[in-house]
Structure formats: C-alpha cells, structure tokens
Amino acid sequence: MTDKEFKRLKRSDLIYIIYEYQKKQEELMKENEELREKLKEKELKISNAGSLAEVAAKLNGLFEAAQQTADDYLSQLENTASAEAEKKAEAIIREAEKKAREIISGAEKGSLSDINDD
C-alpha cells in the first residue's frame, strides 16, 4: 500500500493492519526461535560426532599400542624359551660328551689291561 492509501483508511482498519502485522511478527519470532533451537541441536550433534571421531581415533591408537605390546611380549617369551631350550641342549651335549669321554676312557683302560694281561 502507498502512503495515500494508508491516509484514506479508517482508524479501525489501521488498527486491524497493525494487529495483523504484530501477529505475523510474533509468528516469525517463534519460528525464528524454533529454528535457532534446531540449529543448536544440529551443532551439538556435529560437535559430538567430531568428538566421537576423535575418541574412535584415540581408541584405534590405543588398540594398536596394545597389539604391539602383546606382540612384543610374545616375541620376548619366544626368545626366552629359545634361550632356555638352547641352554638345556648345551647342558645335555656337555653331559653326553662327558659320558662319552668316560666310556672311551674306560674302554681304553680295559684294552690296556687286556694287553697287559697277555
């Protein structure tokens, strides 16, 4: 409406127009507030999603570290077991060599006594 048209309106018509504009303004303010709330909720979800992604990444790193620690532990156990088995094997070999020398020594003494007996 133009200024001339407004000037020609009755007071009651102007009041009605003002009332309608106020009503529309209240509706728009209410809608604006609802949209702000929805925006906050979405921002919170996005923020939480970012936080969840960070937590997932940290957990992934934690699991990788735990796996590496477990692998290192198993490797250490295998090395320890191998070292112990090697020590036992060396001890058995030494014992077998000692017994072999005793047998050879005993056999040589027996052969010499047989020769001396003749």
PDB file of C-alpha atoms in Angstrom:
ATOM      1  CA  MET A   1       0.000   0.000   0.000  1.00  0.00           C
ATOM      2  CA  THR A   2       1.082   3.522  -0.692  1.00  0.00           C
ATOM      3  CA  ASP A   3       1.055   6.415   1.771  1.00  0.00           C
ATOM      4  CA  LYS A   4      -2.038   7.894   0.143  1.00  0.00           C
ATOM      5  CA  GLU A   5      -3.920   4.630   0.574  1.00  0.00           C
ATOM      6  CA  PHE A   6      -2.944   4.441   4.249  1.00  0.00           C
ATOM      7  CA  LYS A   7      -4.147   8.010   4.806  1.00  0.00           C
ATOM      8  CA  ARG A   8      -7.551   7.129   3.384  1.00  0.00           C
ATOM      9  CA  LEU A   9      -8.030   4.145   5.712  1.00  0.00           C
ATOM     10  CA  LYS A  10     -10.212   4.371   8.791  1.00  0.00           C
ATOM     11  CA  ARG A  11      -8.710   4.141  12.216  1.00  0.00           C
ATOM     12  CA  SER A  12     -10.226   0.706  12.792  1.00  0.00           C
ATOM     13  CA  ASP A  13      -8.708  -0.553   9.534  1.00  0.00           C
ATOM     14  CA  LEU A  14      -5.286   0.762  10.555  1.00  0.00           C
ATOM     15  CA  ILE A  15      -5.587  -0.889  13.946  1.00  0.00           C
ATOM     16  CA  TYR A  16      -6.530  -4.164  12.253  1.00  0.00           C
ATOM     17  CA  ILE A  17      -3.484  -3.911   9.927  1.00  0.00           C
ATOM     18  CA  ILE A  18      -1.195  -3.187  12.876  1.00  0.00           C
ATOM     19  CA  TYR A  19      -2.704  -6.126  14.764  1.00  0.00           C
ATOM     20  CA  GLU A  20      -2.118  -8.462  11.803  1.00  0.00           C
ATOM     21  CA  TYR A  21       1.489  -7.269  11.450  1.00  0.00           C
ATOM     22  CA  GLN A  22       2.138  -7.839  15.157  1.00  0.00           C
ATOM     23  CA  LYS A  23       0.619 -11.295  14.926  1.00  0.00           C
ATOM     24  CA  LYS A  24       2.775 -12.089  11.911  1.00  0.00           C
ATOM     25  CA  GLN A  25       5.842 -10.709  13.713  1.00  0.00           C
ATOM     26  CA  GLU A  26       5.169 -12.941  16.745  1.00  0.00           C
ATOM     27  CA  GLU A  27       4.787 -15.972  14.487  1.00  0.00           C
ATOM     28  CA  LEU A  28       8.066 -15.139  12.760  1.00  0.00           C
ATOM     29  CA  MET A  29       9.831 -14.653  16.094  1.00  0.00           C
ATOM     30  CA  LYS A  30       8.512 -18.000  17.313  1.00  0.00           C
ATOM     31  CA  GLU A  31       9.615 -19.698  14.092  1.00  0.00           C
ATOM     32  CA  ASN A  32      12.992 -17.979  14.376  1.00  0.00           C
ATOM     33  CA  GLU A  33      13.424 -19.310  17.934  1.00  0.00           C
ATOM     34  CA  GLU A  34      12.459 -22.834  16.852  1.00  0.00           C
ATOM     35  CA  LEU A  35      14.962 -22.682  14.023  1.00  0.00           C
ATOM     36  CA  ARG A  36      17.657 -21.481  16.420  1.00  0.00           C
ATOM     37  CA  GLU A  37      16.928 -24.453  18.707  1.00  0.00           C
ATOM     38  CA  LYS A  38      17.144 -26.862  15.775  1.00  0.00           C
ATOM     39  CA  LEU A  39      20.408 -25.260  14.727  1.00  0.00           C
ATOM     40  CA  LYS A  40      21.824 -25.667  18.251  1.00  0.00           C
ATOM     41  CA  GLU A  41      20.791 -29.326  18.262  1.00  0.00           C
ATOM     42  CA  LYS A  42      22.451 -29.924  14.898  1.00  0.00           C
ATOM     43  CA  GLU A  43      25.595 -28.101  16.001  1.00  0.00           C
ATOM     44  CA  LEU A  44      25.670 -30.235  19.141  1.00  0.00           C
ATOM     45  CA  LYS A  45      25.273 -33.399  17.068  1.00  0.00           C
ATOM     46  CA  ILE A  46      28.057 -32.273  14.756  1.00  0.00           C
ATOM     47  CA  SER A  47      30.241 -31.425  17.729  1.00  0.00           C
ATOM     48  CA  ASN A  48      29.529 -34.800  19.306  1.00  0.00           C
ATOM     49  CA  ALA A  49      30.204 -36.541  16.018  1.00  0.00           C
ATOM     50  CA  GLY A  50      33.575 -34.817  15.904  1.00  0.00           C
ATOM     51  CA  SER A  51      34.214 -35.846  19.485  1.00  0.00           C
ATOM     52  CA  LEU A  52      33.192 -39.419  18.720  1.00  0.00           C
ATOM     53  CA  ALA A  53      35.512 -39.476  15.732  1.00  0.00           C
ATOM     54  CA  GLU A  54      38.351 -38.244  17.943  1.00  0.00           C
ATOM     55  CA  VAL A  55      37.544 -40.867  20.573  1.00  0.00           C
ATOM     56  CA  ALA A  56      37.415 -43.571  17.901  1.00  0.00           C
ATOM     57  CA  ALA A  57      40.786 -42.437  16.550  1.00  0.00           C
ATOM     58  CA  LYS A  58      42.283 -42.445  20.048  1.00  0.00           C
ATOM     59  CA  LEU A  59      40.839 -45.888  20.764  1.00  0.00           C
ATOM     60  CA  ASN A  60      42.231 -47.150  17.486  1.00  0.00           C
ATOM     61  CA  GLY A  61      45.660 -45.868  18.519  1.00  0.00           C
ATOM     62  CA  LEU A  62      45.235 -47.461  21.926  1.00  0.00           C
ATOM     63  CA  PHE A  63      44.321 -50.811  20.371  1.00  0.00           C
ATOM     64  CA  GLU A  64      47.314 -50.601  18.053  1.00  0.00           C
ATOM     65  CA  ALA A  65      49.605 -49.916  21.013  1.00  0.00           C
ATOM     66  CA  ALA A  66      48.057 -52.808  22.959  1.00  0.00           C
ATOM     67  CA  GLN A  67      48.538 -55.130  19.982  1.00  0.00           C
ATOM     68  CA  GLN A  68      52.169 -54.027  19.628  1.00  0.00           C
ATOM     69  CA  THR A  69      52.741 -54.619  23.352  1.00  0.00           C
ATOM     70  CA  ALA A  70      51.193 -58.096  23.094  1.00  0.00           C
ATOM     71  CA  ASP A  71      53.340 -58.888  20.037  1.00  0.00           C
ATOM     72  CA  ASP A  72      56.474 -57.693  21.850  1.00  0.00           C
ATOM     73  CA  TYR A  73      55.570 -59.799  24.904  1.00  0.00           C
ATOM     74  CA  LEU A  74      55.049 -62.927  22.803  1.00  0.00           C
ATOM     75  CA  SER A  75      58.301 -62.307  20.981  1.00  0.00           C
ATOM     76  CA  GLN A  76      60.101 -61.902  24.297  1.00  0.00           C
ATOM     77  CA  LEU A  77      58.556 -65.151  25.571  1.00  0.00           C
ATOM     78  CA  GLU A  78      59.665 -66.964  22.418  1.00  0.00           C
ATOM     79  CA  ASN A  79      63.198 -65.575  22.764  1.00  0.00           C
ATOM     80  CA  THR A  80      63.319 -66.567  26.432  1.00  0.00           C
ATOM     81  CA  ALA A  81      62.019 -70.047  25.649  1.00  0.00           C
ATOM     82  CA  SER A  82      64.558 -70.413  22.823  1.00  0.00           C
ATOM     83  CA  ALA A  83      67.401 -69.286  25.077  1.00  0.00           C
ATOM     84  CA  GLU A  84      66.357 -71.720  27.816  1.00  0.00           C
ATOM     85  CA  ALA A  85      65.996 -74.562  25.313  1.00  0.00           C
ATOM     86  CA  GLU A  86      69.436 -73.733  23.908  1.00  0.00           C
ATOM     87  CA  LYS A  87      70.966 -73.772  27.403  1.00  0.00           C
ATOM     88  CA  LYS A  88      69.335 -77.135  28.145  1.00  0.00           C
ATOM     89  CA  ALA A  89      70.551 -78.509  24.831  1.00  0.00           C
ATOM     90  CA  GLU A  90      74.107 -77.343  25.574  1.00  0.00           C
ATOM     91  CA  ALA A  91      73.943 -78.926  29.036  1.00  0.00           C
ATOM     92  CA  ILE A  92      72.736 -82.225  27.532  1.00  0.00           C
ATOM     93  CA  ILE A  93      75.514 -82.113  24.932  1.00  0.00           C
ATOM     94  CA  ARG A  94      78.137 -81.427  27.640  1.00  0.00           C
ATOM     95  CA  GLU A  95      76.778 -84.292  29.734  1.00  0.00           C
ATOM     96  CA  ALA A  96      76.771 -86.609  26.700  1.00  0.00           C
ATOM     97  CA  GLU A  97      80.346 -85.588  25.813  1.00  0.00           C
ATOM     98  CA  LYS A  98      81.414 -86.190  29.428  1.00  0.00           C
ATOM     99  CA  LYS A  99      79.828 -89.652  29.421  1.00  0.00           C
ATOM    100  CA  ALA A 100      81.356 -90.383  26.026  1.00  0.00           C
ATOM    101  CA  ARG A 101      84.842 -89.460  27.347  1.00  0.00           C
ATOM    102  CA  GLU A 102      84.271 -91.645  30.402  1.00  0.00           C
ATOM    103  CA  ILE A 103      83.208 -94.554  28.205  1.00  0.00           C
ATOM    104  CA  ILE A 104      86.177 -94.037  25.885  1.00  0.00           C
ATOM    105  CA  SER A 105      88.500 -93.683  28.854  1.00  0.00           C
ATOM    106  CA  GLY A 106      87.062 -96.827  30.418  1.00  0.00           C
ATOM    107  CA  ALA A 107      87.354 -98.685  27.136  1.00  0.00           C
ATOM    108  CA  GLU A 108      90.958 -97.613  26.683  1.00  0.00           C
ATOM    109  CA  LYS A 109      91.826 -98.704  30.221  1.00  0.00           C
ATOM    110  CA  GLY A 110      90.089-102.010  29.590  1.00  0.00           C
ATOM    111  CA  SER A 111      92.039-102.518  26.361  1.00  0.00           C
ATOM    112  CA  LEU A 112      95.312-101.709  28.066  1.00  0.00           C
ATOM    113  CA  SER A 113      94.624-104.095  30.921  1.00  0.00           C
ATOM    114  CA  ASP A 114      93.758-106.790  28.382  1.00  0.00           C
ATOM    115  CA  ILE A 115      97.072-106.200  26.658  1.00  0.00           C
ATOM    116  CA  ASN A 116      98.953-106.215  29.957  1.00  0.00           C
ATOM    117  CA  ASP A 117      97.240-109.432  30.993  1.00  0.00           C
ATOM    118  CA  ASP A 118      98.577-111.171  27.931  1.00  0.00           C
TER     119      ASP A 118
END
